[in-house]
Amino acid sequence: MAEWLFAPFADFEFMRRALAGCLALALGATPVGLFLLLRRMSLMGDAMAHAILPGAALGYLAFGLSLGAMTVGGIVAGVLVALAAGAVARSSILKEDASLAAFYLISLAAGVLIVSLRGRNLDLLHVLFGSILALDDASLLLIAAISSVTLFALALLYRPLVLECFDPAFLRSVSVLSPVTHYAFLVLVVLNLVSGFHALGTLMAVGIMVLPAAAARLWTSRLSLMLALSAVTAVLSGLAGLLASFHADVPAGPAIVLAAGIIYVASLVLAPGGLIGARLWRRPHLEF
Amino acid sequence: MNAASLSAPALRCDNLTLGYDRHPAVHHLSCEVDHGALVAIVGPNGAGKSTLLKALVGELKPLQGAYALGAPRERIAYLPQLSEIDRSFPVNVFDMVAMGLWHQLGPLGGLNRGQARRVRATLAAVGLSGLEQRPIGTLSGGQLQRARFARLMLQDARLLLLDEPFNAIDARTTEDLVALMLTWHAEGRTILAVLHDLERVHRHFPQCLLLARESLGFGPTASILTEPLLLRARRLAETFDDHAPVCHRHPAPEVA
């Protein structure tokens, strides 16, 4: 058992790197994902993940599989689409979800097309599904740096962000931080999506953000606990996914997201906020 | 809008026009509210009452005219309508109410013992003792409004802007909240409250502003809430013309 658990990481450096990448993502991207979820913006996260693709693809077209070019391209495209979707929602009759769906489809199509221009299927797979098992020093450092920045930013913005989520009118009435918080949060989302993009690909990046967050939401109604629980869930999913990938020889990215998905479905059934759990955890009601 | 010089009134509106897309929601409003006044803002739906409060807290730029507040921004508290809170968000009553101390705590500061005591005392004053750790999603509408009043009290404001504070609240809770509001009035704070219950306005509010997109009168309540004026208010609020001509009533230069 121990052999089965530890040997892959003891014997192979690429597995250790993948695990470090998962750990960094769990500490940075997952808390951001929890706030996305609590602000009912999970789908927007998904749309923005796809929006990153054409930017990264343009970087790829110009410089090949260069980390820097794809990162910068992805961040620029992500920020542009986030702002554009907001502007479209405010000033046209389309609601934000419709405009996001439109942007997401356009971006995905454009991205795939641009990558194909240079024409290697292997690269396309890399872009769509990431390369968690082939993280080099630079990618690992980038992911770790984004996670560090995210943790600091969340610590600084925690209070205004919580207020912005549940009572934005109050935050606006006491402070000028409301727009600052909103846009800083969007930037954090884009940064973490880019980091998730390098590890898990454009199609899976949101998985490690939202699935562990959704699972944690079902177990507790205390935000601090929820944040910790979501990060732990994400680490466990990463570990389980990597092991499954190693032993069963399946692609790592989808295995990780599927592991998170299994934890989510289990929570959905068993947790106090879940389907059967609501009955499982029911205690006799009080007199008053 | 500069720091309070006590000689200035608590609020002065000078030919103030507010609106959305050039259509005025509040038209050429001029009025002066004294420090310590308790004013009800009354008028039919769509009369511009909420718009006026929004503009006073800076959420909306005037289309024309100007207003001046006799208190600095951080001494003004605004209670929007209840519906703007996301009650499914995981936050408990104590934490929510403690945010009334924002101007002392800022985005990073922690609560010291004295401040925590103040939060608990305020919760007791609004009748929410023992509910400190409850998530806000489990509160009833009345309890949530009590919590918002507690937060408002902690803000220690000199000018309070309340948007339909007693809407959809049961009689017992309303009595308690009105009593709280009257103690704020007794403490010398200035209060502007949007209300629909005219009977309550008669009973508790010495002054009244009747709004129907323009001011139909501002003064002692008994002289404003008269049948002819109320009838006019109802008529005025119902007209909305997509192709309304440009207003030339006060050809003052546009504000920047």
XYZ file of C-alpha atoms in Angstrom, chain A residues 82-96 99 182-183:
18
model
C -13.682 39.747 -18.620
C -13.954 43.491 -19.172
C -15.752 43.108 -22.506
C -18.333 40.694 -21.093
C -19.045 43.085 -18.241
C -19.391 46.011 -20.633
C -21.658 44.104 -23.011
C -23.887 43.025 -20.139
C -24.184 46.592 -18.874
C -24.865 48.296 -22.163
C -26.760 45.810 -24.339
C -29.940 43.848 -23.850
C -27.992 40.585 -23.535
C -27.531 39.332 -20.007
C -24.037 38.519 -18.802
C -22.590 37.357 -23.661
C -14.069 43.606 -8.002
C -11.335 44.124 -10.591
